[in-house]
Amino acid sequence: MSDNVVHLHKNTESAPESATVTTLSVVPEPASAVPVPLWVRSGRAVKTVMTHETTKTTARAVARHTLYVAGGAKIAAKRTWDGRTASRYERMFRAAEAAGNHEMATEWEERGQHFREARHRRRMDLLHSPIDAAKGVAVSAGMGVGSLVALGIVMAIATKDVTQVVTPLMATIDFINLLITIVRVVWGPALAIGPFLALLALWAIGSKQQAAPAWALPDTVRNSEGEPITPSIVVKALRDLGVPALRNAIKEMGDAGASMLGPIRIAGCGVEVDVTLPSGVATNEVQGKRRKLAENLTRHEHEVFITIPEAARTVRLWVADSGALDEPIGPSPLVTDETMTADYVKGRAPWGQDLRGDAATLSVYQRHLLITGLSNQGKTAALRSIALWLALDRSVEFWIGDLKGAGDWAMCDGLATRLIQGPTDEHVIQVTEMAEDAVQEMNRRLQAPPGTQFPALIVIVDEAQVAFMCPVKDDDKRPYGGSSSTSRYFMAARKIHNQGRAVNVLLWQGTQDPTDQNLPKLVREGAHTRASLALGSDSQARMALGDKAVDGGAAPHLLRPGLDKGTLVIASDGIAIPKGQASITVRTHYISTDDATEIANRAKAMRDGVTTLTVIERGEDRDALADVFTVIGDAERSHTQDIVKRLGIFDEDAYGGWSFIDLKRVLDAYGVAPYKSHGRMVVRRDDVTRALANRDTDGSASATQ
């Protein structure tokens, strides 16, 4: 070896530089290097083979299938032991006792005692069974032989051959001999194959139950996403939750915690199970570990909901099928059913689906509404869908203030009596005055004779946080925004919340990113229906829904912004909430702007024609006849009561105190005569148009005085 190296070295000295490099590159070892022993190189090769992924997969597969047999044998032995002894009853007795359920413990103790008595009777019967069996065999044999002989006699008489008497008996003997021969032939192979069949049966049991350590299981099992929820998985997830008292209680239970679980029920796109916690474990300890519980169940955090049902010391787990909450729900019935109508008093708005997949419908009768959430989560769409449904009740009147002004409510032009759209301070002023006009209308209704029925007036303010944060003050130095006793919008909202529902004057507000500044406590607590989209923190969730709902499991702050768009957590007595819970999670139907326009057009077609006021002008001399023409709008005729009401909205300073007599005075001056239609006084639009065309050019009769 060393000679060869030296020889190569000499050749490289006489070679050109480039050849020297090439020659040196093929020299395996310098003359002074220590050769690598063969055993070292062999060890490296063995290490490479042993650590190769194919080798590890093969070894894991061999170990897995071998352990399936051992695990199957253990399971079969346990089943056999449970079937022949009272150990099952003992386990259930100890579990019920550990859970503090003494009534159930007594029941399992009685069942165990009945099992032991029945087993004792069976064993006593076995003492007499050999004698009884021998007697039975003797009687059966005698009767069998007699029957065969009798059959032979019949055959002999029929064939007139006396030898036929023993034919049935001999045939039976030959058949028995054949069976013995078959058994002798099969017995040897059966003894050889039997153990293999037994091992195969044990392997099948172990494979079905995945009776092998986690490291030996295939990757598809060890890393599975969304595996079915079983009692053992739920108990293991609870045991590994990191609550010492819960873990120790499960270990002490004879049934390993199975008695804690109620039935696992299919619930929409997931399953639901009630868990009765052992003594010493509080429900909020489990609620506070939602993420860890979800991961223990091989789910994402948003796919597990923990609520508190009516039963004491119990949590209700709803676990979604993996990925199910990312699938869209169907279209709104408002879109698919063009014949749908609404009823403010008795109807329920189709808002979406709960997590069980059942239709979630909301009653809005005499209920103020608040929807909040982060920006761009579907707040306006959720609020608008309720308003569009209610618009299909022709008796309901809408005043709408959209302080975003992006056209989300533009389809309500011709449907709402007032529609203010825009984000500026001037729009805030007009929305504030609209809310104050609603207060005046509320006061008028409250002073009406007892028993007077009023149609619903729905005041909608979208992006209400803009109004609360407006810094502008009026001429009397009263701020439009804020939350003080002099804040105009705040006080109008509070007054409507206090007494509006009694006379069907309701305030519906949509806000985003709630704080104490842009959503004051007294306003948010005045809403009967409180709904929240995704929020950023627990404190915001408490602002949106209240402490009771959040303490009961409501968690809008755990919704995923952007991914759970349109998902609402609702606290209201107007929607069906499972007994014992304080809130419900609803995935709302999304109604696009085009579909919303079609629904609004259907609602407009149900009405006589509504003139929408988009700007409120005040403090000017008015042309009364022209204003009458304006508020009548495109309708062929309009009720005098509606005209007076619309004039008051149009300009409260000029027409706020008007009555039918004031209107009749102006109309009489121009020769326009109201008349009765279906028992109500109306004014024809053509008559007003004609009067405007024929009136004196000086307009002397047009003043409002």
XYZ file of C-alpha atoms in Angstrom:
705
model
C 0.000 0.000 0.000
C 2.768 2.472 0.960
C 4.822 1.653 -2.157
C 1.968 2.494 -4.415
C 1.468 5.819 -2.718
C 5.152 6.765 -3.063
C 5.136 5.778 -6.741
C 2.179 7.968 -7.410
C 3.822 10.817 -5.518
C 6.930 10.655 -7.697
C 4.858 10.757 -10.864
C 3.086 13.842 -9.699
C 6.353 15.704 -9.146
C 7.351 15.394 -12.820
C 3.888 16.117 -14.219
C 2.522 19.514 -15.260
C 0.607 21.580 -12.726
C -2.798 20.684 -14.103
C -1.950 17.007 -14.199
C -0.667 17.248 -10.672
C -4.033 18.396 -9.470
C -5.823 15.671 -11.339
C -3.520 12.939 -10.112
C -3.652 14.057 -6.529
C -7.429 14.026 -6.582
C -7.487 10.280 -7.064
C -4.988 9.487 -4.346
C -7.110 7.903 -1.556
C -4.767 8.473 1.353
C -1.448 10.277 1.855
C 1.454 8.064 2.786
C 1.397 9.314 6.362
C -2.452 8.845 6.886
C -3.819 6.050 9.090
C -6.063 3.650 7.093
C -9.721 3.448 8.217
C -10.357 0.027 9.705
C -12.844 -2.212 7.948
C -15.020 -2.530 11.014
C -15.436 1.259 11.198
C -16.574 1.466 7.596
C -18.904 -1.454 8.160
C -20.341 0.278 11.240
C -21.056 3.407 9.250
C -22.845 1.390 6.601
C -24.885 -0.409 9.238
C -25.807 2.928 10.846
C -26.914 4.303 7.486
C -29.108 1.272 6.885
C -30.547 1.263 10.387
C -31.427 4.961 10.361
C -32.923 4.948 6.877
C -36.613 5.879 6.756
C -37.534 2.654 4.980
C -35.849 0.616 7.705
C -37.640 2.524 10.458
C -40.997 2.187 8.704
C -40.478 -1.554 8.234
C -39.416 -2.055 11.850
C -42.380 -0.055 13.072
C -44.744 -2.140 10.926
C -43.308 -5.421 12.266
C -43.544 -4.188 15.840
C -47.055 -2.868 15.276
C -48.484 -6.112 13.931
C -46.727 -8.149 16.599
C -48.096 -5.894 19.308
C -51.570 -6.129 17.739
C -51.559 -9.827 18.670
C -50.452 -9.106 22.241
C -52.947 -6.267 22.562
C -55.725 -8.397 21.091
C -54.944 -11.174 23.561
C -55.127 -8.669 26.401
C -58.468 -7.316 25.166
C -59.910 -10.825 24.659
C -58.757 -11.893 28.121
C -60.287 -8.791 29.686
C -63.577 -9.375 27.869
C -63.628 -13.006 28.978
C -62.823 -12.036 32.555
C -65.530 -9.368 32.561
C -68.042 -11.843 31.192
C -67.321 -14.502 33.804
C -66.808 -12.325 36.859
C -68.423 -9.336 38.517
C -65.441 -7.060 37.788
C -67.473 -4.902 35.374
C -70.017 -4.165 38.076
C -67.254 -3.436 40.571
C -65.666 -0.898 38.199
C -68.928 0.896 37.536
C -69.715 0.894 41.267
C -66.361 2.514 42.104
C -66.732 5.037 39.270
C -70.180 6.126 40.436
C -68.908 6.344 44.000
C -65.926 8.471 42.917
C -68.238 10.780 40.948
C -70.398 11.276 44.032
C -73.448 9.633 42.413
C -74.554 7.427 45.300
C -77.852 6.497 43.673
C -76.062 5.076 40.649
C -73.511 3.380 42.900
C -76.312 1.591 44.746
C -77.851 0.479 41.458
C -74.558 -1.020 40.235
C -74.064 -2.775 43.572
C -77.496 -4.397 43.216
C -76.738 -5.444 39.643
C -73.494 -7.062 40.800
C -75.323 -8.953 43.520
C -77.910 -10.257 41.025
C -75.083 -11.401 38.741
C -73.397 -13.340 41.579
C -76.676 -15.032 42.537
C -77.327 -16.066 38.941
C -73.767 -17.403 38.634
C -74.173 -19.429 41.826
C -77.367 -21.008 40.479
C -75.630 -21.955 37.233
C -72.777 -23.595 39.118
C -75.158 -25.591 41.304
C -76.983 -26.731 38.193
C -73.694 -28.033 36.788
C -73.420 -30.524 39.714
C -76.569 -32.299 38.508
C -76.030 -31.839 34.787
C -73.944 -35.089 34.137
C -76.675 -37.347 35.519
C -79.365 -35.412 33.696
C -77.316 -35.502 30.515
C -76.791 -39.290 30.773
C -80.484 -39.868 31.278
C -81.246 -37.633 28.342
C -78.787 -39.442 26.093
C -80.197 -42.835 27.082
C -83.748 -41.775 26.443
C -82.814 -40.108 23.175
C -80.829 -43.140 22.011
C -83.660 -45.505 22.846
C -86.188 -43.349 21.086
C -83.842 -42.944 18.105
C -83.246 -46.701 17.711
C -86.926 -47.396 18.130
C -87.778 -44.830 15.493
C -85.278 -46.332 13.033
C -86.598 -49.867 13.609
C -90.162 -48.680 13.164
C -89.141 -46.990 9.910
C -87.497 -50.275 8.783
C -90.663 -52.227 9.533
C -92.682 -49.824 7.445
C -90.179 -50.174 4.584
C -90.226 -53.993 4.881
C -94.028 -54.068 4.685
C -93.995 -51.728 1.740
C -91.357 -53.716 -0.192
C -92.303 -57.169 1.189
C -88.603 -57.631 2.000
C -87.848 -58.523 5.626
C -84.217 -57.390 5.279
C -85.384 -53.781 5.000
C -86.097 -53.780 8.740
C -82.453 -53.017 9.567
C -81.763 -50.759 6.558
C -82.377 -47.389 8.361
C -80.323 -48.534 11.322
C -77.414 -49.643 9.123
C -77.559 -46.390 7.134
C -77.287 -44.411 10.362
C -74.296 -46.477 11.451
C -72.604 -45.934 8.095
C -73.209 -42.168 8.367
C -71.678 -42.084 11.827
C -68.694 -44.043 10.539
C -68.301 -41.509 7.705
C -68.311 -38.628 10.196
C -65.623 -40.360 12.241
C -63.518 -40.819 9.126
C -63.909 -37.140 8.203
C -62.937 -36.049 11.701
C -59.860 -38.309 11.636
C -58.762 -36.799 8.318
C -59.417 -33.171 9.349
C -58.219 -33.394 12.930
C -54.517 -33.300 12.161
C -54.556 -30.232 9.882
C -57.007 -28.517 12.245
C -54.573 -28.938 15.116
C -51.826 -27.458 12.948
C -53.879 -24.542 11.581
C -55.820 -23.817 14.774
C -53.086 -21.794 16.524
C -52.587 -19.672 13.431
C -56.328 -18.983 13.238
C -56.309 -18.043 16.920
C -53.402 -15.647 16.353
C -55.211 -14.157 13.356
C -58.332 -13.593 15.473
C -56.277 -11.899 18.188
C -54.519 -9.767 15.559
C -57.899 -8.693 14.142
C -59.087 -7.607 17.593
C -55.884 -5.685 18.290
C -55.871 -4.073 14.836
C -59.443 -2.915 15.151
C -58.774 -1.361 18.568
C -55.358 0.041 17.518
C -53.880 -1.857 20.481
C -50.289 -0.752 19.980
C -48.122 2.070 21.349
C -48.384 5.415 19.582
C -44.818 5.175 18.206
C -45.700 1.948 16.381
C -48.886 3.222 14.744
C -48.788 4.433 11.127
C -48.441 8.157 10.457
C -52.031 8.380 9.178
C -53.227 7.297 12.623
C -50.668 9.075 14.799
C -51.079 12.379 12.947
C -54.731 12.071 11.980
C -56.807 15.225 11.735
C -60.424 15.073 12.702
C -60.675 11.460 13.869
C -64.127 10.430 15.124
C -64.971 11.441 18.666
C -65.299 8.380 20.901
C -65.720 8.080 24.690
C -62.121 6.966 25.124
C -60.824 9.970 23.135
C -62.922 12.409 25.188
C -61.807 10.902 28.507
C -58.156 10.904 27.422
C -58.466 14.547 26.300
C -59.888 15.493 29.696
C -57.279 13.474 31.549
C -54.445 15.255 29.711
C -55.988 18.696 30.170
C -53.580 19.672 32.940
C -56.123 19.820 35.770
C -54.603 17.697 38.591
C -57.889 17.052 40.411
C -59.525 15.871 37.181
C -56.598 13.651 36.231
C -56.429 11.998 39.656
C -60.193 11.439 39.759
C -60.134 9.719 36.356
C -57.297 7.443 37.495
C -59.242 6.445 40.605
C -62.382 5.590 38.649
C -62.737 1.891 37.966
C -64.035 2.541 34.446
C -61.227 5.015 33.652
C -63.648 7.944 33.547
C -66.322 6.574 31.196
C -69.075 7.236 33.740
C -68.443 10.990 33.462
C -69.766 11.057 29.905
C -73.333 11.235 28.733
C -74.347 9.876 25.325
C -72.382 11.261 22.379
C -75.052 12.737 20.114
C -74.893 13.824 16.496
C -75.446 17.602 16.521
C -75.407 19.187 13.088
C -71.903 19.189 11.604
C -70.403 17.762 14.792
C -71.146 15.850 17.979
C -72.227 16.912 21.442
C -71.558 15.305 24.812
C -72.266 16.332 28.401
C -69.431 15.733 30.873
C -70.231 15.497 34.581
C -67.103 16.625 36.356
C -65.942 14.823 39.507
C -66.055 16.527 42.860
C -63.341 19.123 43.279
C -63.221 20.190 39.608
C -64.899 23.473 38.617
C -66.457 24.075 35.210
C -64.390 27.204 34.603
C -61.203 25.133 34.936
C -62.258 23.225 31.824
C -63.542 26.326 30.028
C -60.225 28.078 30.521
C -58.370 25.326 28.657
C -60.370 25.323 25.447
C -57.355 25.356 23.143
C -55.618 22.467 24.893
C -58.837 20.448 24.964
C -59.356 21.057 21.240
C -55.818 19.934 20.443
C -56.259 16.846 22.614
C -59.346 16.053 20.511
C -57.305 16.594 17.295
C -59.314 19.698 16.449
C -58.599 23.384 16.026
C -59.655 25.728 18.794
C -62.527 27.213 16.787
C -63.977 23.707 16.260
C -64.651 23.081 19.983
C -67.263 24.980 21.998
C -67.646 24.610 25.771
C -70.914 25.715 27.370
C -72.511 25.271 30.773
C -75.851 23.396 30.671
C -78.494 23.397 33.379
C -77.148 20.375 35.270
C -74.749 21.160 38.106
C -71.018 20.479 37.744
C -71.441 19.733 34.049
C -69.869 21.075 30.866
C -71.297 20.527 27.396
C -68.765 19.935 24.641
C -69.668 20.508 21.009
C -66.968 19.223 18.670
C -67.216 20.009 14.971
C -66.307 17.583 12.242
C -62.860 18.596 11.059
C -63.175 21.432 8.534
C -66.986 21.530 8.687
C -67.138 25.109 9.971
C -65.167 26.294 6.955
C -67.914 25.126 4.607
C -70.562 27.737 3.631
C -74.194 27.313 4.619
C -77.079 27.543 2.181
C -78.714 30.730 0.878
C -81.220 32.705 2.904
C -84.910 31.812 2.548
C -85.409 35.497 1.737
C -83.544 34.831 -1.502
C -85.000 31.441 -2.383
C -88.645 32.085 -1.397
C -90.069 35.057 -3.270
C -93.465 34.600 -1.602
C -92.136 35.052 1.938
C -93.749 37.722 4.091
C -92.992 38.976 7.586
C -94.999 39.571 10.742
C -93.526 41.998 13.243
C -95.571 40.674 16.164
C -95.579 36.901 15.651
C -92.972 36.233 12.968
C -89.363 35.138 13.286
C -86.606 36.291 10.949
C -84.542 33.551 9.256
C -81.063 34.614 10.315
C -78.947 31.516 9.688
C -78.085 28.133 11.213
C -76.834 27.174 14.637
C -73.960 24.753 15.088
C -76.362 21.819 15.111
C -77.453 22.757 11.602
C -80.942 23.810 12.745
C -82.507 27.005 11.426
C -81.833 29.969 13.717
C -84.763 32.378 13.702
C -85.083 35.632 15.626
C -88.128 37.395 17.037
C -87.734 41.193 16.866
C -91.027 42.105 18.534
C -90.394 44.986 20.971
C -86.670 44.219 21.155
C -83.869 46.727 20.757
C -80.917 45.278 18.853
C -77.137 45.695 19.023
C -74.640 44.026 16.679
C -70.937 44.604 17.116
C -67.647 43.125 15.970
C -64.372 43.929 14.312
C -64.329 45.723 10.982
C -65.198 43.808 7.805
C -66.682 40.769 9.584
C -70.228 40.979 8.169
C -71.914 43.286 10.669
C -73.850 45.345 8.111
C -74.915 42.235 6.183
C -76.233 40.598 9.378
C -78.126 43.732 10.431
C -79.457 44.347 6.932
C -80.803 40.797 6.562
C -83.026 41.273 9.629
C -84.256 44.637 8.335
C -85.012 43.202 4.874
C -87.109 40.443 6.393
C -89.067 42.889 8.542
C -89.568 45.156 5.507
C -91.827 42.415 4.122
C -94.342 43.513 6.785
C -95.887 46.542 5.100
C -96.990 48.077 8.416
C -93.396 48.626 9.616
C -91.714 52.002 9.077
C -87.942 52.456 8.866
C -85.687 55.400 9.647
C -82.146 54.531 8.614
C -78.873 56.296 9.314
C -75.822 54.779 7.609
C -72.737 56.540 8.949
C -70.429 54.638 6.626
C -72.128 55.869 3.470
C -70.747 53.157 1.174
C -74.135 52.335 -0.331
C -74.848 49.263 1.821
C -78.351 50.609 2.513
C -79.000 52.320 -0.827
C -81.656 49.755 -1.780
C -83.835 51.166 1.029
C -84.408 54.384 -0.921
C -88.145 54.271 -1.509
C -88.607 51.836 1.349
C -87.408 53.781 4.385
C -89.100 57.038 5.334
C -85.687 58.489 6.165
C -82.341 57.431 4.741
C -79.208 59.317 5.748
C -75.969 58.040 4.235
C -72.516 59.455 4.886
C -69.640 59.550 7.410
C -69.230 63.293 7.986
C -70.087 65.357 11.040
C -73.033 66.811 9.125
C -74.424 63.295 8.663
C -73.933 62.629 12.371
C -75.930 65.768 13.129
C -78.771 64.598 10.888
C -78.742 61.085 12.389
C -78.813 62.609 15.875
C -81.793 64.776 14.946
C -83.452 61.698 13.458
C -83.011 59.867 16.778
C -84.398 62.880 18.647
C -87.408 62.948 16.297
C -87.931 59.275 17.174
C -87.964 60.301 20.842
C -90.675 62.882 20.080
C -92.686 60.271 18.188
C -92.277 57.920 21.139
C -93.521 60.600 23.543
C -96.506 61.318 21.284
C -97.434 57.645 21.322
C -96.938 57.361 25.064
C -99.442 60.188 25.578
C -102.082 58.571 23.357
C -105.229 57.055 24.938
C -104.637 53.682 26.620
C -105.052 50.724 24.284
C -103.990 52.628 21.163
C -102.087 50.340 18.804
C -99.074 51.746 16.930
C -97.193 50.302 13.944
C -93.532 49.546 14.490
C -90.998 52.303 13.887
C -87.507 50.862 13.484
C -84.665 53.353 13.856
C -81.475 51.817 12.404
C -78.084 53.410 12.972
C -75.230 51.562 11.291
C -71.675 52.442 12.377
C -73.090 54.067 15.507
C -69.597 54.473 16.946
C -69.172 57.406 14.551
C -72.029 59.191 16.323
C -70.659 58.491 19.800
C -67.214 59.762 18.822
C -68.391 62.932 17.033
C -66.704 66.024 18.602
C -69.104 68.639 17.161
C -71.238 70.782 19.507
C -74.464 72.632 18.733
C -75.200 76.317 19.277
C -75.961 75.602 22.941
C -72.557 73.923 23.390
C -74.182 70.490 23.709
C -72.041 67.764 22.078
C -73.607 65.462 19.516
C -71.255 62.642 20.527
C -69.974 61.433 23.884
C -71.730 59.720 26.762
C -72.545 62.537 29.175
C -75.963 63.752 30.240
C -75.711 66.572 27.672
C -74.655 64.344 24.751
C -77.486 64.520 22.260
C -77.191 61.157 20.456
C -76.430 59.274 23.672
C -79.449 60.747 25.458
C -81.760 60.064 22.494
C -80.616 56.424 22.421
C -81.081 56.097 26.180
C -84.620 57.529 26.050
C -85.635 55.149 23.254
C -84.139 52.218 25.190
C -86.006 53.211 28.329
C -89.552 53.485 26.957
C -89.580 52.945 23.207
C -90.439 49.239 23.186
C -93.785 49.893 24.918
C -95.017 51.816 21.854
C -93.030 49.871 19.204
C -90.317 52.490 18.684
C -87.134 50.425 18.471
C -83.461 51.283 18.065
C -81.197 48.902 16.140
C -77.490 49.756 16.182
C -74.425 48.318 14.498
C -70.985 49.223 15.841
C -67.433 47.996 15.402
C -64.496 47.369 17.728
C -66.411 48.289 20.919
C -64.864 50.323 23.727
C -66.354 52.286 26.604
C -65.899 55.439 24.538
C -67.530 54.398 21.257
C -70.174 52.158 22.866
C -71.181 53.428 26.334
C -72.220 50.905 28.960
C -75.777 52.232 29.381
C -76.429 51.999 25.631
C -75.072 48.494 25.109
C -76.959 47.191 28.138
C -80.200 48.714 26.866
C -80.411 46.275 23.934
C -82.581 43.189 24.349
C -80.804 41.295 21.570
C -77.020 41.514 21.692
C -74.972 39.832 18.983
C -71.252 39.823 18.340
C -69.032 38.854 15.447
C -65.325 38.166 15.918
C -63.706 40.402 18.544
C -60.177 40.945 19.752
C -60.320 40.310 23.483
C -62.313 38.907 26.382
C -63.046 42.444 27.637
C -64.614 43.369 24.292
C -66.684 40.184 24.392
C -68.032 41.220 27.793
C -68.886 44.675 26.438
C -70.722 43.148 23.491
C -72.667 40.366 25.223
C -72.433 40.968 28.973
C -70.640 39.105 31.746
C -73.317 36.443 32.141
C -73.081 35.278 28.535
C -69.273 35.194 28.533
C -69.127 33.400 31.894
C -71.595 30.898 30.440
C -69.302 30.057 27.535
C -69.905 32.780 24.925
C -66.562 33.453 23.222
C -66.766 35.800 20.223
C -63.142 36.752 20.900
C -62.153 33.198 19.942
C -63.754 33.443 16.499
C -61.240 33.791 13.673
C -61.322 37.238 12.027
C -61.822 36.848 8.310
C -62.375 33.074 8.422
C -65.489 33.143 10.638
C -67.004 36.108 8.831
C -70.769 36.248 9.433
C -70.655 33.980 12.518
C -72.528 35.569 15.427
C -72.612 34.781 19.125
C -76.073 35.878 20.287
C -77.507 36.559 23.728
C -81.249 37.183 23.479
C -84.589 35.860 24.601
C -85.776 36.308 21.018
C -83.910 33.250 19.731
C -84.123 29.625 20.828
C -81.145 28.935 23.106
C -80.561 25.417 24.541
C -81.811 25.172 28.092
C -79.188 26.174 30.620
C -77.029 28.130 28.149
C -76.689 31.911 28.056
C -75.884 32.297 24.366
C -75.935 30.562 21.005
C -73.562 30.628 18.043
C -75.187 31.225 14.655
C -73.710 31.168 11.166
C -75.754 33.811 9.362
C -76.984 33.684 5.787
C -75.117 36.115 3.559
C -77.354 38.246 1.332
C -75.426 40.043 -1.395
C -76.201 43.630 -2.372
C -77.901 42.476 -5.589
C -80.094 40.000 -3.701
C -80.811 42.660 -1.067
C -81.981 45.021 -3.822
C -84.388 42.392 -5.165
C -85.807 41.751 -1.686
C -86.184 45.494 -1.109
C -88.030 45.812 -4.414
C -90.462 43.094 -3.288
C -91.016 45.035 -0.060
C -91.611 48.276 -1.996
C -94.177 46.537 -4.192
C -96.163 45.651 -1.058
C -96.476 49.330 -0.075
C -98.434 52.228 -1.522
C -95.272 54.174 -2.196
C -92.871 55.710 0.285
C -91.118 59.024 -0.152
C -87.642 58.735 1.299
C -86.207 61.883 2.859
C -82.436 61.914 2.446
C -81.707 65.464 3.686
C -83.490 67.366 6.437
C -83.598 71.093 5.771
C -84.453 73.381 8.646
C -84.869 77.078 9.418
C -86.074 78.188 5.947
C -89.325 79.693 4.654
C -91.258 76.861 3.142
C -93.497 76.486 0.125
C -96.165 74.392 1.818
C -97.910 73.178 -1.350
C -94.600 72.215 -2.956
C -93.597 70.380 0.210
C -96.912 68.494 0.187
C -96.166 67.462 -3.394
C -92.663 66.332 -2.339
C -93.768 64.157 0.562
C -96.523 62.490 -1.501
C -93.782 61.287 -3.834
C -94.653 58.889 -6.657
C -97.814 57.528 -5.046
C -101.113 58.243 -6.796
C -102.600 59.324 -3.477
C -101.557 59.530 0.129
C -103.369 59.559 3.447
C -103.625 62.993 5.039
C -102.310 61.590 8.315
C -99.179 60.321 6.533
C -98.714 63.671 4.783
C -98.793 65.553 8.092
C -96.344 63.091 9.596
C -93.950 63.310 6.654
C -94.084 67.102 6.661
C -93.071 67.064 10.329
C -90.121 64.862 9.446
C -89.266 66.966 6.414
C -89.003 70.180 8.439
C -89.848 70.007 12.108
C -89.433 73.752 12.594
C -91.998 74.571 9.909
C -94.401 71.635 10.209
C -93.660 70.010 13.559
C -96.856 71.314 15.153
C -99.129 70.789 12.157
C -102.426 68.930 12.331
C -104.982 67.938 9.707
C -106.592 71.378 10.052
C -103.341 73.129 9.036
C -102.957 70.834 6.037
C -106.582 71.355 4.995
C -106.136 75.137 5.230
C -103.278 75.066 2.709
C -105.070 72.660 0.390
C -108.310 74.642 0.489
C -106.385 77.773 -0.498
C -105.462 76.097 -3.784
C -108.723 74.254 -4.355
C -107.387 70.790 -3.461
C -110.117 68.841 -1.698
C -109.211 65.751 0.377
C -111.701 62.914 0.100
C -112.422 59.604 1.834
C -111.178 56.265 0.557
C -111.873 53.103 2.558
C -112.780 55.238 5.541
C -109.608 57.385 5.554
C -108.990 60.881 4.191
C -106.605 60.953 1.222
C -105.142 63.532 -1.160
C -104.728 62.794 -4.855
C -101.296 63.595 -6.302
C -102.731 64.844 -9.586
C -104.833 67.420 -7.724
C -101.725 68.844 -6.058
C -99.863 68.864 -9.395
C -102.728 70.767 -11.030
C -102.878 73.263 -8.143
C -99.136 73.938 -8.452
C -99.542 74.600 -12.160
C -102.551 76.935 -11.728
C -101.611 78.865 -8.602
C -100.834 82.605 -8.673
C -97.346 83.479 -9.789
C -96.803 85.657 -6.704
C -97.163 82.638 -4.434
C -99.093 84.665 -1.868
C -100.894 81.615 -0.581
C -97.822 79.451 -0.353
C -96.580 80.653 2.971
C -96.782 78.299 5.910
C -98.372 80.791 8.213
